[in-house]
Coordinates of C-alpha atoms and ligand atoms in Angstrom, one line a residue:
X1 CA -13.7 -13.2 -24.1
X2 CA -14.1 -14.6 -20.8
X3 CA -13.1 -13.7 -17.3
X4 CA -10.4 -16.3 -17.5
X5 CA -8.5 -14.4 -20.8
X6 CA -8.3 -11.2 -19.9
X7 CA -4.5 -10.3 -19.8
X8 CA -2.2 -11.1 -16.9
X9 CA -2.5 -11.7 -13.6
X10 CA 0.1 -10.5 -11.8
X11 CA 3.4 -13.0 -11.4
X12 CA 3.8 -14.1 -8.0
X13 CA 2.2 -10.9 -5.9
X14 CA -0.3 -11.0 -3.0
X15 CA -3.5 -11.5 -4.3
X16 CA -5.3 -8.5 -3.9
X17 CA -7.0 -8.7 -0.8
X18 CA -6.4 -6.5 2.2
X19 CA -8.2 -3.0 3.2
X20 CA -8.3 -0.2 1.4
X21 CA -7.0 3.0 3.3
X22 CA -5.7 5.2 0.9
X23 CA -7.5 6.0 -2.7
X24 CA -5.9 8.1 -5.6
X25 CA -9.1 9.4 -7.9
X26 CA -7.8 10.0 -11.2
X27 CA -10.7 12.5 -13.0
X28 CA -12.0 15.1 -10.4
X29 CA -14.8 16.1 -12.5
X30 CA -18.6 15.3 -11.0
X31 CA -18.1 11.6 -10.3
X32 CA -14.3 12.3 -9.2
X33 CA -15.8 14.7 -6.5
X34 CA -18.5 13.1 -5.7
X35 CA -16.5 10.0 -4.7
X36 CA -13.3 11.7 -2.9
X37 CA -15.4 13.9 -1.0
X38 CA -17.9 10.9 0.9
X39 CA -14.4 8.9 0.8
X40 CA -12.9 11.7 2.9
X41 CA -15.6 12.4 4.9
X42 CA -15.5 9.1 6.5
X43 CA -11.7 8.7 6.8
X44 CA -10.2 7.5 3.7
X45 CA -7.2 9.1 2.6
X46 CA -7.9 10.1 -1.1
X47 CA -5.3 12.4 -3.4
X48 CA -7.9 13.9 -6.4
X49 CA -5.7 13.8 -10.0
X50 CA -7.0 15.8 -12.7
X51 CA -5.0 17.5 -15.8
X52 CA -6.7 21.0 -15.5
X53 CA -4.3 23.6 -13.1
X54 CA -7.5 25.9 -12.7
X55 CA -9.5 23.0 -11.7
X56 CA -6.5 21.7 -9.3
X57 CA -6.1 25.0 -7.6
X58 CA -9.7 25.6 -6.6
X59 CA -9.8 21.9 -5.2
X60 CA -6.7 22.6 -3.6
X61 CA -8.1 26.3 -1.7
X62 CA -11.8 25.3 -1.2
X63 CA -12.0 21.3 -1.4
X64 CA -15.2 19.8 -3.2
X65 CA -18.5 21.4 -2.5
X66 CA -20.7 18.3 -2.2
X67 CA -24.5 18.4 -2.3
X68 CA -26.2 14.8 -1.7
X69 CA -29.1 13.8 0.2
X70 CA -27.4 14.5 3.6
X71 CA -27.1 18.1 2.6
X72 CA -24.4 20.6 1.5
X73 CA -20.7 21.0 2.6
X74 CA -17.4 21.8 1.7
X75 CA -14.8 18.5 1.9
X76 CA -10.7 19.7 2.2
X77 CA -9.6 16.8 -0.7
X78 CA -6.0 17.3 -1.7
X79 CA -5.3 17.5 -5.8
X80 CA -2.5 17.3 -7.6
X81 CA -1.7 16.4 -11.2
X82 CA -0.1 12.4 -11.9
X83 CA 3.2 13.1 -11.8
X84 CA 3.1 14.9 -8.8
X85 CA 1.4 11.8 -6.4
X86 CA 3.8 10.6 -4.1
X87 CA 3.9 7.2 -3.1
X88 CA 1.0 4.2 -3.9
X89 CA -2.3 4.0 -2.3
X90 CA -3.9 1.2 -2.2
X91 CA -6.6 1.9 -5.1
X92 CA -6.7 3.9 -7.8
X93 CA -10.4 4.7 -9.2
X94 CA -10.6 5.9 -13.1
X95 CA -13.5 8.6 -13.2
X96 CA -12.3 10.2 -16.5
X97 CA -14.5 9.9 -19.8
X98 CA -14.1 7.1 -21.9
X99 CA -11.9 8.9 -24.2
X100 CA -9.6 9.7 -21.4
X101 CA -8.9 6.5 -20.3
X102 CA -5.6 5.5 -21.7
X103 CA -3.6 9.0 -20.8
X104 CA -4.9 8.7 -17.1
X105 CA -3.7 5.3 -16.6
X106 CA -0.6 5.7 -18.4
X107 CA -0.1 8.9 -16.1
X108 CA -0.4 6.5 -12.8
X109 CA 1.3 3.5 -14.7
X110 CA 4.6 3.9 -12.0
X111 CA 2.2 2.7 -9.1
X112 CA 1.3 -0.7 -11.8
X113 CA 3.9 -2.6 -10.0
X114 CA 2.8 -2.6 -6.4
X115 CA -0.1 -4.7 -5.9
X116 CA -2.2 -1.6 -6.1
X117 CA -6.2 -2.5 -7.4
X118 CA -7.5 -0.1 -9.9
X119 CA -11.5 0.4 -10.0
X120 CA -13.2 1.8 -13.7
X121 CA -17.0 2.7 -12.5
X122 CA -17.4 4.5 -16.1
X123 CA -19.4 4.2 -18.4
X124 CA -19.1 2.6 -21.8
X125 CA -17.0 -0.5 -23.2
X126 CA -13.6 -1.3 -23.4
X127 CA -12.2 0.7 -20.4
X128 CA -11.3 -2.1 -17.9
X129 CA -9.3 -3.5 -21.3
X130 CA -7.6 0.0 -21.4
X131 CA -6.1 -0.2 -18.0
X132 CA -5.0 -3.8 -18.2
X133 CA -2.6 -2.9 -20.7
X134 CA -0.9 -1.1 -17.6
X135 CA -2.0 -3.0 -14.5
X136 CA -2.1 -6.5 -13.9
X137 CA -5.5 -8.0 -15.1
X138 CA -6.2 -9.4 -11.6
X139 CA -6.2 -6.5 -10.0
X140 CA -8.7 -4.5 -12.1
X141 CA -12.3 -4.2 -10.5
X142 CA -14.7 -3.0 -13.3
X143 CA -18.6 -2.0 -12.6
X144 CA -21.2 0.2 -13.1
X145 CA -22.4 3.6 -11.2
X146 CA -25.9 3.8 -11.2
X147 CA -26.4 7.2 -9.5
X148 CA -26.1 10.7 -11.1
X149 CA -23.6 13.7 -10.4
X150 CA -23.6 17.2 -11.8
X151 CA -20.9 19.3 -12.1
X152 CA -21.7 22.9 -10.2
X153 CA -19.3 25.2 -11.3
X154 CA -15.4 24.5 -10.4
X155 CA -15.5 22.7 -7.3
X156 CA -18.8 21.3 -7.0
X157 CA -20.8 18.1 -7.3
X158 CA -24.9 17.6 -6.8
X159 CA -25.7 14.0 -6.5
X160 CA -29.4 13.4 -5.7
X161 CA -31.6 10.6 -5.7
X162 CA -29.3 7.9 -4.4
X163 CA -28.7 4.5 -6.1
X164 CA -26.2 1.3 -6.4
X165 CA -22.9 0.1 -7.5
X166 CA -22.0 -3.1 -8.8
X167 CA -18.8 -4.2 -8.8
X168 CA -16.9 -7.5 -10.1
X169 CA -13.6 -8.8 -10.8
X170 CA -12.2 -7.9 -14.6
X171 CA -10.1 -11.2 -14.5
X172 CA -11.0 -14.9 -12.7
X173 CA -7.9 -14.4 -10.9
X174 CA -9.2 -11.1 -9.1
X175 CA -12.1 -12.2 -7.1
X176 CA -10.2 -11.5 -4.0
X177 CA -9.9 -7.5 -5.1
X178 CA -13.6 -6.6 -5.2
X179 CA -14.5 -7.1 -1.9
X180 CA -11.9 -4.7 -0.1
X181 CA -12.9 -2.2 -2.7
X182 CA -16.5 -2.8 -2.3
X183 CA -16.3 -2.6 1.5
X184 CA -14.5 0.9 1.7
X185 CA -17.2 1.9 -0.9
X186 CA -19.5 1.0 1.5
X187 CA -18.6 2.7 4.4
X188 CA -18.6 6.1 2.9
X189 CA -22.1 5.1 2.1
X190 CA -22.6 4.0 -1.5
X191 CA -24.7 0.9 -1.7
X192 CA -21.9 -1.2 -2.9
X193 CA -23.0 -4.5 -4.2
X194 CA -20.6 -7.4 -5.8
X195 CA -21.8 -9.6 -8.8
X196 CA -21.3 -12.7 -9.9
X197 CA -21.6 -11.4 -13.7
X198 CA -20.2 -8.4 -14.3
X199 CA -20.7 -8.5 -17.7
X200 CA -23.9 -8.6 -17.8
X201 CA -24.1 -5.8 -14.9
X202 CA -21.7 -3.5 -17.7
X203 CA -23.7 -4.0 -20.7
X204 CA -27.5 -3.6 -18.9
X205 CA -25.4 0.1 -18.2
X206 CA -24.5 0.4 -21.7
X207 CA -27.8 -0.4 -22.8
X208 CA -29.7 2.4 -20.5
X209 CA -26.9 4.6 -21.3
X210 CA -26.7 4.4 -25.2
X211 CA -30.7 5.0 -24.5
X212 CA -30.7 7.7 -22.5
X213 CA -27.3 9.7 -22.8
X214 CA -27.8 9.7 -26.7
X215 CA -31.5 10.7 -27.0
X216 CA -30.9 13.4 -24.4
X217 CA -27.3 14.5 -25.8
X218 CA -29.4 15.3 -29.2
X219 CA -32.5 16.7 -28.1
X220 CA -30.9 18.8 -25.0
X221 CA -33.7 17.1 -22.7
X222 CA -33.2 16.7 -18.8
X223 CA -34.4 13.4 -17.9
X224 CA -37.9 13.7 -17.4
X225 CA -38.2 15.6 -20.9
X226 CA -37.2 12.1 -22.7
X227 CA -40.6 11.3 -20.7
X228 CA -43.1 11.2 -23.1
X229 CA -44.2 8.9 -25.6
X230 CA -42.1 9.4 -28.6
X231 CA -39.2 9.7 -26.2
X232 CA -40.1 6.2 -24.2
X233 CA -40.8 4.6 -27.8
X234 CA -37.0 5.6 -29.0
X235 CA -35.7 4.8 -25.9
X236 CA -37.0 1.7 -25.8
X237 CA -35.8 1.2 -29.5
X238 CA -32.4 1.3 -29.0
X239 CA -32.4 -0.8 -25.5
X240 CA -33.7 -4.0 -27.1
X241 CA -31.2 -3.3 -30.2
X242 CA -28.6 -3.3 -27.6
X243 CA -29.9 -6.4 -25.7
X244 CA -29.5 -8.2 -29.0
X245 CA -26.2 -7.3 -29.5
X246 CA -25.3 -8.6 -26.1
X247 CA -27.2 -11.8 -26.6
X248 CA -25.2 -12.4 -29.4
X249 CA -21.8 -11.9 -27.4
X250 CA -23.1 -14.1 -25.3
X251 CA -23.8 -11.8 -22.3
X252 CA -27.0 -12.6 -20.4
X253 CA -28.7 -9.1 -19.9
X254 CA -32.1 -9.1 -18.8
X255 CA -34.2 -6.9 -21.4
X256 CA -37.2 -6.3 -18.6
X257 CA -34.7 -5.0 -15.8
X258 CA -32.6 -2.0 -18.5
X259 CA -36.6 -0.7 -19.6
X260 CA -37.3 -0.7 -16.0
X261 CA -33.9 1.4 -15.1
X262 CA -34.7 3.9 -17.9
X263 CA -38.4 4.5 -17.2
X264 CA -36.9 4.6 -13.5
X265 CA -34.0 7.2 -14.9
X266 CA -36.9 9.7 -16.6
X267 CA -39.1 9.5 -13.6
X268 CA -36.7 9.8 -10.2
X269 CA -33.8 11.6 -11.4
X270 CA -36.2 13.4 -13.5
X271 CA -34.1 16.4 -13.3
X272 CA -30.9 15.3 -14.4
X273 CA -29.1 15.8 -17.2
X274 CA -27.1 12.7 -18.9
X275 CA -23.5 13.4 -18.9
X276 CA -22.9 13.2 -22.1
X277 CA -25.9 16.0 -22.9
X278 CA -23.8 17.8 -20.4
X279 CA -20.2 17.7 -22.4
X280 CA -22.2 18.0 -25.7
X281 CA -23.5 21.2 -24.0
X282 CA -20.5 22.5 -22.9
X283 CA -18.7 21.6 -26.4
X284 CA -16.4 19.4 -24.6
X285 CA -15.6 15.6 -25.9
X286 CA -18.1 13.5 -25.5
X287 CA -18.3 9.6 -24.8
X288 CA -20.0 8.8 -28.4
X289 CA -17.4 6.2 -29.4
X290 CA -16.8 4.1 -26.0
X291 CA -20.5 4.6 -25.6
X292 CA -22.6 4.1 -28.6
X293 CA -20.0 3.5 -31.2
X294 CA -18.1 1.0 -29.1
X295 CA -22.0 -1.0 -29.1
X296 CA -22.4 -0.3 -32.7
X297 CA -18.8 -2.0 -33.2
X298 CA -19.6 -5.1 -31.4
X299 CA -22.8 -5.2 -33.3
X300 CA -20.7 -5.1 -36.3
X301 CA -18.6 -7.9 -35.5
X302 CA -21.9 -10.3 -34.1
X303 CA -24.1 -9.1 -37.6
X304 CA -26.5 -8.0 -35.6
X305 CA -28.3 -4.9 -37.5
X306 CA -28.7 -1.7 -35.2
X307 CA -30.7 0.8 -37.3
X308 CA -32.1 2.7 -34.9
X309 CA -28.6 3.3 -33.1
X310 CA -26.5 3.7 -36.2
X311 CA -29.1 6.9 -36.6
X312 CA -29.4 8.4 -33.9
X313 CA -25.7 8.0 -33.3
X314 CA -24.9 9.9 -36.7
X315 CA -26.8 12.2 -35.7
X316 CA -25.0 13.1 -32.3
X317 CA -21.6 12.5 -34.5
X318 CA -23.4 15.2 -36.6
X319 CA -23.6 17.7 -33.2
X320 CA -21.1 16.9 -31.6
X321 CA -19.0 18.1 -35.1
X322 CA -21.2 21.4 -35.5
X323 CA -20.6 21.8 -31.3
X324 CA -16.8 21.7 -31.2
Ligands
NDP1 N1 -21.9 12.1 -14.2 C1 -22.7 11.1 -14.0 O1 -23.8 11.2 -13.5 C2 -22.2 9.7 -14.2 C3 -21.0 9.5 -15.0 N2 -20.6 8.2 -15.2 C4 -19.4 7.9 -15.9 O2 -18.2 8.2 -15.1 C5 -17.2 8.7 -15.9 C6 -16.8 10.1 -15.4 O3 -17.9 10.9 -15.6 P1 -17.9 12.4 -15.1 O4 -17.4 12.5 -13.7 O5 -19.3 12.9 -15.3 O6 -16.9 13.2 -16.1 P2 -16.4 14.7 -16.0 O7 -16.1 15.1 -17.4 O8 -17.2 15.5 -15.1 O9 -15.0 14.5 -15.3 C7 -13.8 13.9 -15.9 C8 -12.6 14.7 -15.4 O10 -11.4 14.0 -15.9 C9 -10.5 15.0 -16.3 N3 -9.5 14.3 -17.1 C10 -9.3 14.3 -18.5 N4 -8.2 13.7 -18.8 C11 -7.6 13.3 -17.7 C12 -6.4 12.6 -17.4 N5 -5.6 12.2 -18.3 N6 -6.1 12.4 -16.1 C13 -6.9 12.9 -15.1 N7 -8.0 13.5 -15.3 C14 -8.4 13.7 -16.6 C15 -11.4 15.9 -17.1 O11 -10.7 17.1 -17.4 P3 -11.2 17.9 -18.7 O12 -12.6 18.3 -18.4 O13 -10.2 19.0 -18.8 O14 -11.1 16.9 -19.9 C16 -12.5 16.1 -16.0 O15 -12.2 17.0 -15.0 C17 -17.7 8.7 -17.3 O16 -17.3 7.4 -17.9 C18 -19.2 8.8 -17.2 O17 -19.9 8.2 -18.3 C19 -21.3 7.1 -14.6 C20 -22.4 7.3 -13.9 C21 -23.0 8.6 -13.7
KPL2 C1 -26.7 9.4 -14.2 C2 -26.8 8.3 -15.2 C3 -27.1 7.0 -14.5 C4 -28.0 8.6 -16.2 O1 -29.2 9.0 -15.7 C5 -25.6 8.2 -16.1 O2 -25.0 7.2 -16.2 C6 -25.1 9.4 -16.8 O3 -25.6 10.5 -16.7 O4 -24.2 9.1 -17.6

C-alpha cells in the first residue's frame, strides 16, 4: 500500500501544520515518561494517560523520575485516565504496546475531529493503520524510536545512551504534520530527524527489533549478553529473513545499516534490556504478534519462507504461555 492509499485525509480541515504547544501521551509506561518528562521540562504542556489508577496516582503526587544523560530529577507531569482529559491538545503521541493500540486510541477518539496530529513512535507493524481507523489518515505521523527506556519502579524512567527519531507522514496528504511534530521533539532535545521513506525507516526497526527483542525475550539476556557468537549469528539470521520479506513488499531497507544497528544495540546500550524481555519478565503481554508475528504474516502473504523466525517465534509463543 502506498502513502497515497492510506485511509482518509481529512475533508476540508487545515492541513496540519502549525506548532505544537500542548501534547496528550497516551501509555505512561518507560517511553510515555521518558517523553512527557523532557517535553515538560522545556515548556510543553503534556497531560500523561494511562489505564492503571496506581500508576496514575504516583505520577500525579511525585511526577516522573527521569534519569538520562543530563542526570536525575523528578518532572511534576499531570495524569489522568482518557475520559478524564479535558479539552484537545494539539498532539496526541501513542506509547502503549502494540497490543494496546486500538483501546488507547479509541479512548481519545472524541479529540479525532479537531485537526489534532497523532504521533505512533512504537514499535512493530500495523499501528499507524490502527489509529487511522479513528483519525484522519493525514494527520497521523508514524516513526521509529531508536533509543532505550527502562521502567524504574512506579514512576520512573532510565534512558541512557542517547539516539534518533525518524519521523514521516503516514498518508501523502500529511507531509505538512511531521515537521511541527518533529520540531517540538526537538527542542526537548531528542534528535528528531524527518524522512522521505518512512517505510523503510519502520521496517529497518522491525527488522533489529524482531532480532534483538525476540532472541533476548527467550534467552533473558541484557544486550550485551546476545554478544557473542552464536547470539550475533542468530541475530543476524532473522535480520536478513526480515530484509527479504521487505524486499518483497517492496520496501527498500538497507540490509548493511539494520546489522550495523544491532551490533551497535549489543555493544552501546550493552546494558539494556529489550522491552519485550522486560514484559516477558514481568509476565505481562508482550508485543510477539505486532512484532514478529505481524513480520511472519507479511511473509506469509509475499511467500517468502522465514524459518528461522517462525522458530524462534514459537518458541517465545511457547514462554510467553508458560509465563502468564
Ligand atoms: N522501552 C523502550 O526502550 C522502547 C520501546 N519502544 C516501543 O514503544 C512502545 C511503548 O513501549 P514502553 O514504553 O516500553 O511500554 P510500557 O509497557 O512500559 O508502557 C505502556 C503503558 O501503556 C499502558 N496502557 C495499556 N493500555 C493502555 C490504554 N488503553 N491507554 C493508555 N495506556 C495504556 C500500560 O499499562 P499496563 O502496563 O497496565 O498495560 C503501560 O503503563 C512499544 O511499542 C515499544 O515497543 C520503542 C523504542 C524503545
Ligand atoms: C531500545 C530498543 C531500541 C532495543 O535496544 C528497543 O526498541 C526496545 O527495547 O524495544
Amino acid at each position: 500500500m502506498s502513502p497515497g492509499d492510506r485511509g482518509a485525509p481529512a475533508p476540508g480541515t487545515a492541513s496540519g501544520a502549525g506548532s505544537v504547544a500542548s501534547v496528550v501521551v497516551a501509555g505512561a509506561g518507560a517511553m510515555g515518561r521518558l517523553f512527557a518528562a523532557r517535553l515538560t521540562e522545556t515548556g510543553t504542556a503534556v497531560t500523561l494517560v494511562d489505564v492503571d489508577a496506581d500508576l496514575l496516582r504516583a505520577l500525579s503526587e511525585r511526577g516522573v523520575r527521569l534519569e538520562d544523560d543530563a542526570g536525575v530529577r523528578e518532572v511534576p507531569v499531570p495524569a489522568c485516565r482518557a475520559e478524564d482529559l479535558s479539552g484537545a491538545a494539539d498532539l496526541y503521541i501513542i506509547f502503549t504496546k502494540g497490543m494496546h493500540t486500538r483501546p488507547a486510541v479509541a479512548s481519545i477518539a472524541r479529540f479525532a475531529g479537531t485537526g489534532a496530529r497523532v504521533l505512533t513512535l512504537q514499535n512493530g507493524l500495523g499501528n499507524p493503520e490502527t489509529i487511522a481507523e479513528v483519525f484522519p489518515a493525514d494527520r497521523i505521523v508514524t516513526g521509529v524510536a531508536a533509543l532505550p527506556a527502562d521502567a524504574e519502579g512506579l514512576t520512573g524512567v532510565r534512558s541512557l545512551g542517547g539516539g534518533h527519531l525518524e519521523l514521516g507522514a503516514f498518508h501523502a496528504a500529511g507531509a505538512a504534520a511531521v515537521d511541527p511534530v518533529a520540531a517540538v521533539l526537538a527542542s526537548a532535545g531528542f534528535d528528531a530527524r524527518a524522512t522521505s521513506d518512512i517505510d523503510a525507516a519502520v521496517w529497518e526497526k522491525v527488522a533489529f527489533n524482531t532480532a534483538l527483542n525476540v532472541l533476548a525475550a527467550l534467552t533473558g539476556a541484557a544486550n550485551a549478553g546476545m554478544d557473542i557468537p552464536p547470539g550475533r549469528r542468530l541475530i543476524a539470521r532473522v535480520v536478513d529473513e526480515v530484509v527479504a520479506v521487505a524486499h518483497a513488499h517492496g520496501v527498500g531497507v538497507d540490509a548493511a545499516r539494520i546489522h550495523a544497528a544491532t551490533q551497535h544495540a549489543l555493544t552501546v546500550h550493552g546494558e539494556h534490556r529489550a522491552s519485550m524481555l522486560q514484559d516477558v519478565a514481568a509476565g505481562r503481554a508482550a508485543e510477539v504478534e505486532s512484532i514478529p508475528g505481524a513480520v511472519i504474516e507479511r511473509a506469509r502473504a509475499a511467500g517468502v519462507p522465514v524459518p528461522a523466525l517462525e522458530a524462534l517465534t514459537d518458541a517465545l509463543r511457547v514462554v510467553v504461555a508458560g509465563s502468564r
